[in-house]
CSV table of C-alpha atoms in Angstrom, one decimal:
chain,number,residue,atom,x,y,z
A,1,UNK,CA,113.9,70.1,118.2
A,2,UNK,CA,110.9,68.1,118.7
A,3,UNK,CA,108.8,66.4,116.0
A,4,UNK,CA,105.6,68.6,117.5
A,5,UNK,CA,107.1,72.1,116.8
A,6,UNK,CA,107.9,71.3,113.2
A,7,UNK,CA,104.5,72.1,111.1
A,8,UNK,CA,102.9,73.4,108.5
A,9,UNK,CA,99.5,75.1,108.0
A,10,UNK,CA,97.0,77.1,105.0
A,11,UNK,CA,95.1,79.6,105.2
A,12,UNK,CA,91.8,78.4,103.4
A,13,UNK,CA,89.8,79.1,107.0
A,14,UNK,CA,90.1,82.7,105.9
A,15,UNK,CA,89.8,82.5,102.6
A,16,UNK,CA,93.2,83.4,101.5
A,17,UNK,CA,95.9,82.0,99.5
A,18,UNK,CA,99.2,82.0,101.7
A,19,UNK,CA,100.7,78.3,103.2
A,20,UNK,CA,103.5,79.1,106.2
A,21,UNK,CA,105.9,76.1,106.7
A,22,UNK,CA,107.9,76.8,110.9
A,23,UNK,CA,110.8,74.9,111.5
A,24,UNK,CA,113.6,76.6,113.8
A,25,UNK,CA,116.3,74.2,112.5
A,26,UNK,CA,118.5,74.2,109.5
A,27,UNK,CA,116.0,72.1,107.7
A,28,UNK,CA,113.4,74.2,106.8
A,29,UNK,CA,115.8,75.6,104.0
A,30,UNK,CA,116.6,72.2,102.7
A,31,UNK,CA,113.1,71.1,102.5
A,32,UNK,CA,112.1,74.6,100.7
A,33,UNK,CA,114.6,73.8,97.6
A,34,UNK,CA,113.5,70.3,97.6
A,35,UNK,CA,110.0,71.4,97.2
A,36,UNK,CA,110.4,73.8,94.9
A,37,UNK,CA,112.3,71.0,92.3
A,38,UNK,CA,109.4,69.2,93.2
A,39,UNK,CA,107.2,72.1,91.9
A,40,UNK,CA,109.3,72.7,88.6
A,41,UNK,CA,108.6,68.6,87.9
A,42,UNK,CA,105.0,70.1,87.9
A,43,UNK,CA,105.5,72.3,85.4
A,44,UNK,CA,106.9,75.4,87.5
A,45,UNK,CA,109.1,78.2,86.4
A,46,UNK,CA,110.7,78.9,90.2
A,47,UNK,CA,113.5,81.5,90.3
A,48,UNK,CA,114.8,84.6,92.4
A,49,UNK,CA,111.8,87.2,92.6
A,50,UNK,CA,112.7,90.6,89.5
A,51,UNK,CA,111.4,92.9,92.2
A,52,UNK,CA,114.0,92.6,94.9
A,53,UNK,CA,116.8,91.8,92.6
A,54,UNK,CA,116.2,95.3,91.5
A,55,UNK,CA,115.2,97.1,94.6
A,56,UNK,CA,116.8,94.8,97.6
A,57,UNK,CA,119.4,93.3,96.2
A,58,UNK,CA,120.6,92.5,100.0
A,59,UNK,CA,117.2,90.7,100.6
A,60,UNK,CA,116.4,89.0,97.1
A,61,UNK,CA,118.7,85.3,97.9
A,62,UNK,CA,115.7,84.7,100.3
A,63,UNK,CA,112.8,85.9,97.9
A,64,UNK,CA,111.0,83.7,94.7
A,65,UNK,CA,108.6,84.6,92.4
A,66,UNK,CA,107.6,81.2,90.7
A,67,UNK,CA,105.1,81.0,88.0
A,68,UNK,CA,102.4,78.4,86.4
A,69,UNK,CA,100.7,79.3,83.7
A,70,UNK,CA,98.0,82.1,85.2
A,71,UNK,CA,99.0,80.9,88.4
A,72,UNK,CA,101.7,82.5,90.0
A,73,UNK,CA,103.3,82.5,93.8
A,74,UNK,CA,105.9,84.5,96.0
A,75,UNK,CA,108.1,82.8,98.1
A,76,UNK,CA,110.2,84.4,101.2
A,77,UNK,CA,112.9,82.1,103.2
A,78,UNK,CA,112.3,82.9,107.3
A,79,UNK,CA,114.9,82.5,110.0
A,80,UNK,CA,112.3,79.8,111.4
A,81,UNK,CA,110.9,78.6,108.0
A,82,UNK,CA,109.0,80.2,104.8
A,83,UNK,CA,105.9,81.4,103.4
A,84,UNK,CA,104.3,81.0,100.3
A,85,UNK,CA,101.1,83.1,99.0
A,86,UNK,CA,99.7,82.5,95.2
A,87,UNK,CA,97.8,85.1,93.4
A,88,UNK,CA,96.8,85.5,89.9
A,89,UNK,CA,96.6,88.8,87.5
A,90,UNK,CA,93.8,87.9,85.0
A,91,UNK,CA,90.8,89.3,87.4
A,92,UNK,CA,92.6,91.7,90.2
A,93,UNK,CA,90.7,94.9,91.9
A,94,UNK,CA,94.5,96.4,92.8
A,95,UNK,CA,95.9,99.1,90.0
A,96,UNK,CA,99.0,97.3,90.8
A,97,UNK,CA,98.1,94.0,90.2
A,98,UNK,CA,96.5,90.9,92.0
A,99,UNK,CA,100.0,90.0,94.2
A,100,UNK,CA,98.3,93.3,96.6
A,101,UNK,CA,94.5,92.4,96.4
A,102,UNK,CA,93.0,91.2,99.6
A,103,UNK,CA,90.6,89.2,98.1
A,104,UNK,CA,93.1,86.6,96.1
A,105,UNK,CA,90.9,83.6,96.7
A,106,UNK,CA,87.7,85.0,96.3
A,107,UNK,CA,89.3,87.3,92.9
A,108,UNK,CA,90.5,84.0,91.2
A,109,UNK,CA,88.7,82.8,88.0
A,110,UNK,CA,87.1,79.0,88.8
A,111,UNK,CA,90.0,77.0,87.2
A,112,UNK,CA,92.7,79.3,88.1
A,113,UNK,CA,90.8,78.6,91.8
A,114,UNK,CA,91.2,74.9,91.3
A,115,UNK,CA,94.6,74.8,89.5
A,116,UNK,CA,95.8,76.8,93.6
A,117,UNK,CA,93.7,74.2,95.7
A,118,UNK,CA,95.4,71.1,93.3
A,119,UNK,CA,98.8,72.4,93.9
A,120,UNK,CA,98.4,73.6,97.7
A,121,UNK,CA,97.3,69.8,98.4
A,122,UNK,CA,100.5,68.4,96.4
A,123,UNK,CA,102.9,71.1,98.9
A,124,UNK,CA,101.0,69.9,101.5
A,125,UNK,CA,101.2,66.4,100.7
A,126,UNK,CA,104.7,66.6,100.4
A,127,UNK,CA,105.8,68.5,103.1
A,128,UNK,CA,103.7,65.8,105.5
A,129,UNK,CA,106.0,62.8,103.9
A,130,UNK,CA,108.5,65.0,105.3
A,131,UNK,CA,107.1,64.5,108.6
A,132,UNK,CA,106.1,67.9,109.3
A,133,UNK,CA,102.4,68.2,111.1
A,134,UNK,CA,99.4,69.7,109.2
A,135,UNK,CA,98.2,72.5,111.7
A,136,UNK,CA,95.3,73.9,108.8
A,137,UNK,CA,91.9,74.4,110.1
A,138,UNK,CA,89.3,73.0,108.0
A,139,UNK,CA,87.8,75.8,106.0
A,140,UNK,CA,84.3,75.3,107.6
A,141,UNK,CA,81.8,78.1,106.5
A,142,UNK,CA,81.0,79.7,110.2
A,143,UNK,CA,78.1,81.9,110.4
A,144,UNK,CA,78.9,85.6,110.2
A,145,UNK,CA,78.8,86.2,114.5
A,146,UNK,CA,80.6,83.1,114.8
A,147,UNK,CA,83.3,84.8,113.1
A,148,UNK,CA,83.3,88.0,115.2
A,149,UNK,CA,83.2,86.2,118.5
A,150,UNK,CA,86.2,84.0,117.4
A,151,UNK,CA,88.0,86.7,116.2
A,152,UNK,CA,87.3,89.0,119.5
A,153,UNK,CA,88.4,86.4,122.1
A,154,UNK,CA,91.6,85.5,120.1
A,155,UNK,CA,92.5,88.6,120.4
A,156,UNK,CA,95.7,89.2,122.7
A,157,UNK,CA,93.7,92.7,123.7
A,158,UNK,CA,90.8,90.2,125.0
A,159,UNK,CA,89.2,90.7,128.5
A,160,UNK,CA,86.7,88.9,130.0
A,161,UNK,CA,83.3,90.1,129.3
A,162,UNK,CA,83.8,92.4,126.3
A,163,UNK,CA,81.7,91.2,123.8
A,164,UNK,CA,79.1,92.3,125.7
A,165,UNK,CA,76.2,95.2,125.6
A,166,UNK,CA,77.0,96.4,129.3
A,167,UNK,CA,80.8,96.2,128.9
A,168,UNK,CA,82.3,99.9,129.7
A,169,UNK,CA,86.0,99.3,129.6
A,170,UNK,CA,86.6,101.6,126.2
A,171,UNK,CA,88.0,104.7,126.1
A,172,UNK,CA,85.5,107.3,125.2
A,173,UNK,CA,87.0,108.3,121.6
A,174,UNK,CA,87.2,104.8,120.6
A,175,UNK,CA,83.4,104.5,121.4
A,176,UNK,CA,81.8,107.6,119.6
A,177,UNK,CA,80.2,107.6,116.8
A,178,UNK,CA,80.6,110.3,113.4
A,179,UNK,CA,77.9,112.4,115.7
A,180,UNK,CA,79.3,112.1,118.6
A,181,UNK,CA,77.0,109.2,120.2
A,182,UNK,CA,78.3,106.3,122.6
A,183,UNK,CA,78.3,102.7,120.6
A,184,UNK,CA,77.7,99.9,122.4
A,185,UNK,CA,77.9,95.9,121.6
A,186,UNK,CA,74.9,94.7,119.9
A,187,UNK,CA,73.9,98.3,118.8
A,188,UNK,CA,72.8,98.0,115.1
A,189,UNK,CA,74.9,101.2,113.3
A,190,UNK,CA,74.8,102.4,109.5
A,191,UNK,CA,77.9,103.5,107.2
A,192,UNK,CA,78.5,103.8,103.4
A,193,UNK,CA,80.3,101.6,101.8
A,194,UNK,CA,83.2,103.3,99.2
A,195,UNK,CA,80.8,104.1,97.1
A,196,UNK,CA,79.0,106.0,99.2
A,197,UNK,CA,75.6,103.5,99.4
A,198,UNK,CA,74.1,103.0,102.7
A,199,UNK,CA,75.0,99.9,104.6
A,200,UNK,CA,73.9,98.9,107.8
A,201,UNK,CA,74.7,96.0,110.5
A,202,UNK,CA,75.5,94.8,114.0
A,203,UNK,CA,78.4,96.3,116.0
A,204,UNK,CA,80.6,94.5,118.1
A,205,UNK,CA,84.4,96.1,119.2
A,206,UNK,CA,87.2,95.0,117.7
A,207,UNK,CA,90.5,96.8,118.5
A,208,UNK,CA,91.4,100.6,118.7
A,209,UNK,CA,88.5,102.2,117.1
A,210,UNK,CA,87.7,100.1,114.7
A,211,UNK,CA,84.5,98.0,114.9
A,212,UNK,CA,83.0,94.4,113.4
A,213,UNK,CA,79.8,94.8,111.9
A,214,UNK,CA,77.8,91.3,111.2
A,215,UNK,CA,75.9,92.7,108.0
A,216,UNK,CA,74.2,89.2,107.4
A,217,UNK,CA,74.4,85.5,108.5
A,218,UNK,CA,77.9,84.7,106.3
A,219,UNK,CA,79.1,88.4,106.1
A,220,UNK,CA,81.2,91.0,108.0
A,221,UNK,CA,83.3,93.4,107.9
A,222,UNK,CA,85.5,96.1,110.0
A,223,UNK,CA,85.0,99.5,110.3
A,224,UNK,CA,86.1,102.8,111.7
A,225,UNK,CA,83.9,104.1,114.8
A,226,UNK,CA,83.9,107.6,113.0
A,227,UNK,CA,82.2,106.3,109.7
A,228,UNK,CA,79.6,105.0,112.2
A,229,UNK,CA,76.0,106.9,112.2
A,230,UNK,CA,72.3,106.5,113.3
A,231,UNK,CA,69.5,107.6,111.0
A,232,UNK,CA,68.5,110.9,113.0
A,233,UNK,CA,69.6,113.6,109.9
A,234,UNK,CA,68.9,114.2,106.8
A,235,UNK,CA,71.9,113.8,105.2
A,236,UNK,CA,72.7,110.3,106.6
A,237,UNK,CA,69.2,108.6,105.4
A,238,UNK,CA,70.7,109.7,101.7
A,239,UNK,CA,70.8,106.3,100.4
A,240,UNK,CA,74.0,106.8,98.2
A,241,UNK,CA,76.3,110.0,99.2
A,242,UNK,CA,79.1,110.8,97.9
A,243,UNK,CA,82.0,112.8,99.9
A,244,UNK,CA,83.3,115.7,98.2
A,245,UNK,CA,87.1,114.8,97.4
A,246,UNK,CA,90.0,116.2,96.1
A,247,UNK,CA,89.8,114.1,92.9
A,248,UNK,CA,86.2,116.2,92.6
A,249,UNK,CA,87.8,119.6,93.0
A,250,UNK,CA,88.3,121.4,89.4
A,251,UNK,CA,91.3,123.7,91.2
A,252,UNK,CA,93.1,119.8,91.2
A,253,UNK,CA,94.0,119.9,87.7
A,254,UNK,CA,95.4,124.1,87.5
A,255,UNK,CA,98.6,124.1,87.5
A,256,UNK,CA,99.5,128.5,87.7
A,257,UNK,CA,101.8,129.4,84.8
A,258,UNK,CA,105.9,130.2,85.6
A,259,UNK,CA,105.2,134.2,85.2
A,260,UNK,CA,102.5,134.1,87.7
A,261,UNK,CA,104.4,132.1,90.2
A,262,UNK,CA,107.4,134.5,89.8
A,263,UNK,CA,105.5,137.5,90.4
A,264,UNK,CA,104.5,135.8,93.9
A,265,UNK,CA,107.7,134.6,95.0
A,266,UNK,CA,109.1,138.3,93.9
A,267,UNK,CA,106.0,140.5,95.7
A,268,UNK,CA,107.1,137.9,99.3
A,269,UNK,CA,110.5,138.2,98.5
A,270,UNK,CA,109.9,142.1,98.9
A,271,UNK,CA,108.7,142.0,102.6
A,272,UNK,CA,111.2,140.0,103.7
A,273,UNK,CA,110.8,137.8,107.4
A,274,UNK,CA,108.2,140.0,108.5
A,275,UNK,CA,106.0,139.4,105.4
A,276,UNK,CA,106.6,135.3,105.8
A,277,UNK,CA,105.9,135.1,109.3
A,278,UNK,CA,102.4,137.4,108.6
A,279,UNK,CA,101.7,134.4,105.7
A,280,UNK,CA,102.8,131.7,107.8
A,281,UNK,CA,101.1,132.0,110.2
A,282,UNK,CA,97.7,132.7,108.0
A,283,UNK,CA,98.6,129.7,106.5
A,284,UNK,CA,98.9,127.9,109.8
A,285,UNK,CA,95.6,129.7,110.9
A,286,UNK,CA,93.7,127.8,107.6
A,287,UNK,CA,94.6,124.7,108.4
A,288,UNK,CA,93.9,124.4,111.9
A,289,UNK,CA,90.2,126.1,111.0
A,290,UNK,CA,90.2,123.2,108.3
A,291,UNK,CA,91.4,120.6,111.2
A,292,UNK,CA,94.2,119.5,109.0
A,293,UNK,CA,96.0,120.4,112.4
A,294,UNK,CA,94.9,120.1,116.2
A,295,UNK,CA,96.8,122.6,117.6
A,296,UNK,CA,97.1,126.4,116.6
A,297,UNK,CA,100.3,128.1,116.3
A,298,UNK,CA,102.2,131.0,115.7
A,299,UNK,CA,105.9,132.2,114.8
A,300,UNK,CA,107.2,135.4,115.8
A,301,UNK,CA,110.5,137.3,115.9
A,302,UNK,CA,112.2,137.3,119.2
A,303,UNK,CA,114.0,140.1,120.6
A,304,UNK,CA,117.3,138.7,119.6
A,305,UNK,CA,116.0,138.6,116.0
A,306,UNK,CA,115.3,134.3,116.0
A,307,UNK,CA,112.4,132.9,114.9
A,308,UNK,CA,110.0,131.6,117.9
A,309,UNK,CA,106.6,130.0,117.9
A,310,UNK,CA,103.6,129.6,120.1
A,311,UNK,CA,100.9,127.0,121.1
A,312,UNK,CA,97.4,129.3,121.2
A,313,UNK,CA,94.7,126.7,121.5
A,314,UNK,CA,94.1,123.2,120.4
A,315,UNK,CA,91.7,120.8,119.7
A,316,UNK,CA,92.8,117.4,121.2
A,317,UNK,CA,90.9,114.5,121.5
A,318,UNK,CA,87.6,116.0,120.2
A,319,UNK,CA,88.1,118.5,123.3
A,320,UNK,CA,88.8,122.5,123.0
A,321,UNK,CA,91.2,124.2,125.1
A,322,UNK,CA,92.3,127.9,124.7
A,323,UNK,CA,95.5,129.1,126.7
A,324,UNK,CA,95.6,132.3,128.7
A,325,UNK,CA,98.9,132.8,128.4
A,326,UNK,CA,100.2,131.3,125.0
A,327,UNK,CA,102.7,128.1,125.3
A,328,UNK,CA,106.4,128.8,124.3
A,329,UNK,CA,107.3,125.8,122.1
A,330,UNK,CA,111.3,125.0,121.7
A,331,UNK,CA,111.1,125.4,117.8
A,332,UNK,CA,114.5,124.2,117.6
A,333,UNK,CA,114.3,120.9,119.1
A,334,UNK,CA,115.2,117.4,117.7
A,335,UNK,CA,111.8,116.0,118.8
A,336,UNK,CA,109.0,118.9,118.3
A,337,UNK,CA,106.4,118.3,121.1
A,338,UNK,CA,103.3,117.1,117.9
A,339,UNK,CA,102.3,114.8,115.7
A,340,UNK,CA,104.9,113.7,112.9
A,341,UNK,CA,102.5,115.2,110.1
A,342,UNK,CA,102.0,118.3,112.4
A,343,UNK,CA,105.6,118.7,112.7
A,344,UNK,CA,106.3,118.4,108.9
A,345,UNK,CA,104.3,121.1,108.5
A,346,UNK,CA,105.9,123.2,111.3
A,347,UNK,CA,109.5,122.7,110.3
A,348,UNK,CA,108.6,123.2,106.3
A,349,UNK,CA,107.2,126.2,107.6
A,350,UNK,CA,109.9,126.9,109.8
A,351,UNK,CA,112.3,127.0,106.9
A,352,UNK,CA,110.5,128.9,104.7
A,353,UNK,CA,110.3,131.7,107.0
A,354,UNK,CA,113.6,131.9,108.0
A,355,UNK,CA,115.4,131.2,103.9
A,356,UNK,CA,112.8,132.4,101.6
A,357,UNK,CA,112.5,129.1,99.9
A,358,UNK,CA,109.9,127.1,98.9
A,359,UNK,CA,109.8,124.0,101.6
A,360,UNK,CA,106.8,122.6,101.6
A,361,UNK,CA,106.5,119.1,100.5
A,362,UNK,CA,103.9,118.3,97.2
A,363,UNK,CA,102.5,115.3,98.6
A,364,UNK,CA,99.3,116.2,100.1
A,365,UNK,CA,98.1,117.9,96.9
A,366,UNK,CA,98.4,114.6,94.4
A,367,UNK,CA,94.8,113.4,93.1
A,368,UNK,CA,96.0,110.3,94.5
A,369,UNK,CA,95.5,111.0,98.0
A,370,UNK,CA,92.0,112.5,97.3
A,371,UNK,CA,90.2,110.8,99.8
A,372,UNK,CA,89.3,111.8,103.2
A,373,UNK,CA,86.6,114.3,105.0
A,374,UNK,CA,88.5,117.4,104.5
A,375,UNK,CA,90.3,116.6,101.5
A,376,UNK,CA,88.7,118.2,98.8
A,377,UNK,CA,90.7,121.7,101.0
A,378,UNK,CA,93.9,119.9,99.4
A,379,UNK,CA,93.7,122.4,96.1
A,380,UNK,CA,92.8,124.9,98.1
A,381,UNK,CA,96.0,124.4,100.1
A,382,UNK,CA,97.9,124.3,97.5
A,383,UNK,CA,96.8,127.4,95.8
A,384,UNK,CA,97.5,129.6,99.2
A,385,UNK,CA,101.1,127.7,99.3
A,386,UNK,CA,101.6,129.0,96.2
A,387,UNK,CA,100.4,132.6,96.3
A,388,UNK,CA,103.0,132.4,99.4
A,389,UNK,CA,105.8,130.9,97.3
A,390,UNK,CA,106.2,128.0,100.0
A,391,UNK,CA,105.1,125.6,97.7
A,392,UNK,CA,107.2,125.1,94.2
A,393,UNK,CA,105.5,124.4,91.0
């Protein structure tokens, strides 16, 4: 291997906290445990990482967890060298603590900050006597469109000319805004921000449909075209609004006592297939009026007494398309012809119709996942899975 494709680099430009060592040859693994005695002369407890001794035993000879005082790192061993990011759990936004914030650098208490850089120039030192090649950009603080412009022509999705105002090459439903307008580069857009204040910047396409906005010389961020709007309606020059949400929804927290549940899983047992398929396909009904599903369906008996299901209309790609003559769908199939979440929903369904039994899943009616347009409907859900007996309590 040549001496030019063995290097190492941080990622300071970005303000973050990782270092990534490549090296295809059997040395990268030496040089690792040598570094890491190095680092325990420093004053480092280094060791095989709790969390995948537990969980992944198979993967844990190639994970560390070393720790510094309030310092701490996680290290991972690569085919073609290894990766080591440092975070700290004394100021962290994540409820699971500062090893999954975003923000590690910019999280860090000021000596816990300089306690990183000291010992990021010591691995960096070191791994250059080794006679590895420092590839780290120099974290210069670039101007807010700078950024963007970097970051749009490094991209491997680049084409010549897209930064631009006149460019037309997007897709139509990357493109649209919450109401339905056509963004361009350059146009200035509002959104709220997660807590619902209103924020406002310069738009500039990024990938899929997700969109930079340049908010002020230094700052930026990326955002969804959807949450993108003008100031044409009353409700989105509100200066701070709130989405209703699941975690807002009283019905969240009632939980229907045992007796009552029995009484509705007895009263549906009563009418039998014909019942279900009637509350099936309600049910079905309510969520595609809800557009928790883009298609609408049906179940009905066949003549030879199996369950069978039909594509009505759908709403695909912001578009509505009603069928003359319903579409058979093979409800029986490996694949169904839908979405994964659409088809989770079919087949739960499926099976309760056909055994009786509660098969829907719980997950979509957590507090948890409260967040979302239509997600304060999740207790609402819930209650008519209940009343149905599809849904277990």
């Amino acid at each position: 291997m040549s001496q030019y494709e063995k290097y190492f680099e941080d990622t300071l430009s970005s303000h973050r906290t990782a270092f990534y060592l490549r090296d295809e040859s059997p040395d990268s693994k030496k040089l690792m445990i040598n570094l890491f005695n190095y680092m325990r002369n420093r004053g480092w407890m280094i060791d095989i990482d709790p969390y995948y001794l537990e969980h992944y035993k198979l993967l844990a000879k190639d994970n560390f967890l070393g720790i510094k005082g309030d310092l701490k790192f996680v290290a991972e061993k690569y085919r073609m060298g290894f990766k080591i990011e440092f975070f700290q759990e004394v100021n962290f936004k994540n409820r699971n603590g500062g090893k999954y914030d975003f923000d590690k650098l910019k999280l860090m208490p000021y000596l816990i900050r300089c306690s990183f850089l000291v010992e990021l120039n010591h691995i960096k030192s070191f791994c250059a006597t080794e006679g590895y090649e420092d590839r780290s950009e120099p974290p210069v603080k670039r101007k807010a469109f700078d950024n963007v412009m970097k970051k749009i022509k490094s991209c491997c999705h680049y084409k010549e000319g897209k930064e631009l105002p006149e460019y037309d090459g997007l897709p139509k439903y990357n493109c649209t805004d919450k109401d339905g307008k056509q963004i361009r580069n350059g146009d200035v857009k509002y959104f709220r921000d997660n807590k619902g204040r209103l924020q406002r910047g310069t738009v500039y396409h990024n990938i899929n449909n997700m969109w930079w906005i340049i908010l002020h010389e230094y700052k930026y961020t990326n955002i969804a075209a959807f949450k993108l709007f003008d100031l044409d309606t009353a409700e989105n020059r509100i200066r701070k609004y709130v989405e209703p949400s699941g975690h807002h929804n009283p019905k969240s927290r009632i939980i229907p006592p045992v007796e009552q549940y029995e009484s509705w899983r007895k009263e549906v047992k009563k009418g039998g297939v014909i019942q279900r398929v009637e509350l099936a396909n309600s049910f079905l009904d309510y969520l595609y009026r809800i557009d928790w599903i883009t298609h609408k369906y049906e179940f009905f008996i066949k003549d030879n007494g199996r369950l069978g299901m039909v594509e009505l209309e759908n709403k695909v790609w912001g578009g509505h398309k009603v069928f003359e003559k319903p579409q058979q769908i093979k409800l029986y199939s490996r694949r169904l012809p839908m979405s994964s979440t659409e088809s989770s929903w079919i087949v739960a369904l499926r099976n309760y119709v056909t055994s009786g039994k509660a098969s829907l899943s719980s997950w979509f009616c957590k507090d948890s996942n409260g967040n979302g347009r239509t997600s304060h409907k999740w207790p609402e859900v819930r209650e008519k899975a209940w009343k149905m007996a599809a849904l277990a309590i």
